Coordinates of C-alpha atoms in Angstrom, one line a residue:
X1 CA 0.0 0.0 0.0
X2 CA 2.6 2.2 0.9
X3 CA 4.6 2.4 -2.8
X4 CA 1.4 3.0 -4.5
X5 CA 1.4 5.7 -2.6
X6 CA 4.5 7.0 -2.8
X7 CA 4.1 6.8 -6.8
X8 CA 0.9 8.9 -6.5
X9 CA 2.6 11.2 -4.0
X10 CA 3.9 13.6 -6.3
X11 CA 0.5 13.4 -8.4
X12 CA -1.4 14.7 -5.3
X13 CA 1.3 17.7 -4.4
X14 CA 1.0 18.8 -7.7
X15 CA -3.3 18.6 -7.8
X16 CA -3.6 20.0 -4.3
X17 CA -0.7 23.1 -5.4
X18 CA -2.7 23.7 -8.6
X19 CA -5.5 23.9 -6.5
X20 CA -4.2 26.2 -4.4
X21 CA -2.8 28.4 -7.4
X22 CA -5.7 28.9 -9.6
X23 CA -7.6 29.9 -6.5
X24 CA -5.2 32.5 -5.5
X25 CA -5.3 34.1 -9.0
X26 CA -9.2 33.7 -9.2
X27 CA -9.4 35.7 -5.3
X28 CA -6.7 38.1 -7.0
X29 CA -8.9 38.4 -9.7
X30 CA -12.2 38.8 -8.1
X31 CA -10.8 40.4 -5.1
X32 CA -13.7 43.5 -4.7
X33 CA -16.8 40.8 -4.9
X34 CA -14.7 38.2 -2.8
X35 CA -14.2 40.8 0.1
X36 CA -17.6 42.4 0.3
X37 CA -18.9 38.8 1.3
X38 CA -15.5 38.1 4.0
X39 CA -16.4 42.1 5.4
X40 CA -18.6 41.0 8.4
X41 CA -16.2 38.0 9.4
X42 CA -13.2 40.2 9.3
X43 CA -14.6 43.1 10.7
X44 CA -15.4 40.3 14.0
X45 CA -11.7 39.3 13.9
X46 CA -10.6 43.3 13.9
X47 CA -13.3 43.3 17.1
X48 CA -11.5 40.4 18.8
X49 CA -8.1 42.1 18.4
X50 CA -9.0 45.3 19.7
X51 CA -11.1 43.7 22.8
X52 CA -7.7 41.8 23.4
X53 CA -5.7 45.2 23.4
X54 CA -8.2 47.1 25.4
X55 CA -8.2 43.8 28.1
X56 CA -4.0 44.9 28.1
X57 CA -3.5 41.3 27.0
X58 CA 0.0 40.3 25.5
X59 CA -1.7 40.3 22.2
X60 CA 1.3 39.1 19.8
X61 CA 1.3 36.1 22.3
X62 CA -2.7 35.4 21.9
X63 CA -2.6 35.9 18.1
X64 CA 0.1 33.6 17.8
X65 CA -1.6 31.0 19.7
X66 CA -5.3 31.7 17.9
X67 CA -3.5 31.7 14.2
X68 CA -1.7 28.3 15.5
X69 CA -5.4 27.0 16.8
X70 CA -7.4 28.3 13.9
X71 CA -4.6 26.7 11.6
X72 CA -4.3 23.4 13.8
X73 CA -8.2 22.7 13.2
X74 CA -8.1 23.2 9.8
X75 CA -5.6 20.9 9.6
X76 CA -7.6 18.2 11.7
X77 CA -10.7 19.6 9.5
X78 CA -8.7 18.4 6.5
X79 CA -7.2 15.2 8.1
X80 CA -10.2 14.2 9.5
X81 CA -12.0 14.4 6.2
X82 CA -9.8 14.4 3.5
X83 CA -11.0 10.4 2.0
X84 CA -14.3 11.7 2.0
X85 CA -15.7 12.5 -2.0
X86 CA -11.9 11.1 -2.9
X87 CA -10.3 14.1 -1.8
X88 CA -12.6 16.7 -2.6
X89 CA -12.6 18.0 1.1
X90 CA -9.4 19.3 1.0
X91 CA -9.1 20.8 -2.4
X92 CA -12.5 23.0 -0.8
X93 CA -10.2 24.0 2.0
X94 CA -7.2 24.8 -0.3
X95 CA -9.6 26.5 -2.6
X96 CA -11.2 28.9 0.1
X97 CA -8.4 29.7 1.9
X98 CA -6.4 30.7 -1.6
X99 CA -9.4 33.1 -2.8
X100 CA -9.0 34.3 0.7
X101 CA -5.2 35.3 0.4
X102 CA -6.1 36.2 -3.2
X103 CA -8.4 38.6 -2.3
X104 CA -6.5 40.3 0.5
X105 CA -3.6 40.6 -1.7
X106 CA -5.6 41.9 -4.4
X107 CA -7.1 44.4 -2.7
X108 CA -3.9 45.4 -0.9
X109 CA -2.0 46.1 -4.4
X110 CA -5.7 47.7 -5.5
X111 CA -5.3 50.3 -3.0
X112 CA -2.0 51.2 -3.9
X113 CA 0.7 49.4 -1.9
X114 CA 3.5 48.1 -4.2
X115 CA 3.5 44.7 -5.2
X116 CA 6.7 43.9 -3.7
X117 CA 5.8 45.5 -0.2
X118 CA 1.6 43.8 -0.8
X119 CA 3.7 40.4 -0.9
X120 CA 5.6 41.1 2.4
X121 CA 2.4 40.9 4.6
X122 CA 1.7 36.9 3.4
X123 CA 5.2 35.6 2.0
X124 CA 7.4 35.4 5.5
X125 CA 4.7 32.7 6.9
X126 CA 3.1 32.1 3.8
X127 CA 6.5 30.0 2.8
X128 CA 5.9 27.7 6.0
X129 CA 1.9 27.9 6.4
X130 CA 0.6 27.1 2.9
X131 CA 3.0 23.7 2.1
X132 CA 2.0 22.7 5.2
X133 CA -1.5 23.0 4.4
X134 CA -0.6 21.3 1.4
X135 CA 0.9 18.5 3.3
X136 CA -2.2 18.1 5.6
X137 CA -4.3 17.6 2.2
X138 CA -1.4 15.0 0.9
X139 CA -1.6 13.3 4.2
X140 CA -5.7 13.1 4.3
X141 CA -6.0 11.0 1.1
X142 CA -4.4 7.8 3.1
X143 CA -4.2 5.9 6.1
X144 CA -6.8 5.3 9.0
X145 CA -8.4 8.2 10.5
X146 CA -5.5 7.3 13.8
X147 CA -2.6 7.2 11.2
X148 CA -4.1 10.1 9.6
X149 CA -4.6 12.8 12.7
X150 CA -1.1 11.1 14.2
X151 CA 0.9 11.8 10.7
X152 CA -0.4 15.2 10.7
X153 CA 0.8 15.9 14.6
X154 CA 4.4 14.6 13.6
X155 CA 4.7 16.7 10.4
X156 CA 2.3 19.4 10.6
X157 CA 2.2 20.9 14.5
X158 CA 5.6 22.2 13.9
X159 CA 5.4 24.0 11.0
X160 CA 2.0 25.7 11.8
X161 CA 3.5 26.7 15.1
X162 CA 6.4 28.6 12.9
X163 CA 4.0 29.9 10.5
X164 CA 2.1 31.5 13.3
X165 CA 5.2 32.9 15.6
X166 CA 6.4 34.5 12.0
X167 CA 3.4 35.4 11.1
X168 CA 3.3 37.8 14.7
X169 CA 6.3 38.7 15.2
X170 CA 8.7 38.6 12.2
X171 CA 6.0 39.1 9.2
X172 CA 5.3 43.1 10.9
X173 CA 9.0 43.5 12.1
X174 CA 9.6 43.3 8.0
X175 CA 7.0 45.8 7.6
X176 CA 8.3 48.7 9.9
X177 CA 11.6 48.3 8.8
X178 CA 10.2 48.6 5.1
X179 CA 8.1 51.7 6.4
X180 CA 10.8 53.6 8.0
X181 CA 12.8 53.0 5.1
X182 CA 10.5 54.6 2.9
X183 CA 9.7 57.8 5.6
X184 CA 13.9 57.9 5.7
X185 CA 13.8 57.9 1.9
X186 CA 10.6 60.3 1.4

């Protein structure tokens, strides 16, 4: 079972990254309609950040840990069930979640940031998050639900922990230095 597998391993990467690519170009594309639907569930999660600030909460820490848990069950989402509709589950998750960056980075170059600078916001974690969300669709196509969910704790906690500390910490510590760069320059 195992080198069938492997043989077809390269087969799903490739699907589940085309996926995820035609998705991100069709949220680029589309990104005004896409975001007038995502408007009230962003506008909850701009709520939730500034109740956490007003609270004096150590709110890099609690972001980190809600992008990690908010990545963590998508993953088990995914895992869980991935061999449902042979696979169809997790090229949905891919396909939502690449209209979503899509969007946002369309939207973000729309409004007159510079493409280079737009991509700074996603790439740092986006390097680490969005293979391993690839992975956890690779790893949802085979195996019991047990070697399943355990697979994805061995190769996936890590990386979505990274994802989310860069994602906090390093991803806007690129930004300022970007930003005062440009107020030096200006």
């Amino acid at each position: 079972m195992v080198p069938l597998f492997k043989h077809r391993l390269p087969g799903y990467v490739a699907l589940y990254s085309a996926v995820f690519v035609i998705f991100l170009a069709v949220g680029y594309i589309l990104h005004h309609r896409i975001l007038a639907v995502l408007m009230p569930s962003v506008n909850a999660s701009v709520a939730a950040v500034g109740a956490v600030e007003k609270a004096g909460g150590n709110l890099p820490a609690i972001l980190a840990l809600a992008i990690f848990v908010k990545n963590a069950l998508v993953a088990v989402l995914v895992l869980t069930f991935g061999k449902r509709l042979f696979g169809a589950f997790p090229a949905f998750v891919l396909a939502v979640n690449a209209l979503v960056l899509g969007a946002v980075y369309g939207d973000t170059v729309s409004s007159g940031t510079p493409w280079s600078e737009a991509a700074l916001y996603f790439v740092p974690h986006g390097v680490i998050e969005i293979p391993a969300l690839v992975a956890a669709c690779v790893l949802a196509v085979r195996g019991t639900l047990k070697e399943r969910l355990l697979n994805g704790a061995k190769y996936l906690a890590v990386p979505l922990a990274l994802a989310a500390l860069v994602e906090v910490y390093v991803t806007p510590a690129l930004l300022e230095i970007v930003w005062a760069a440009k107020r030096i320059a200006a």
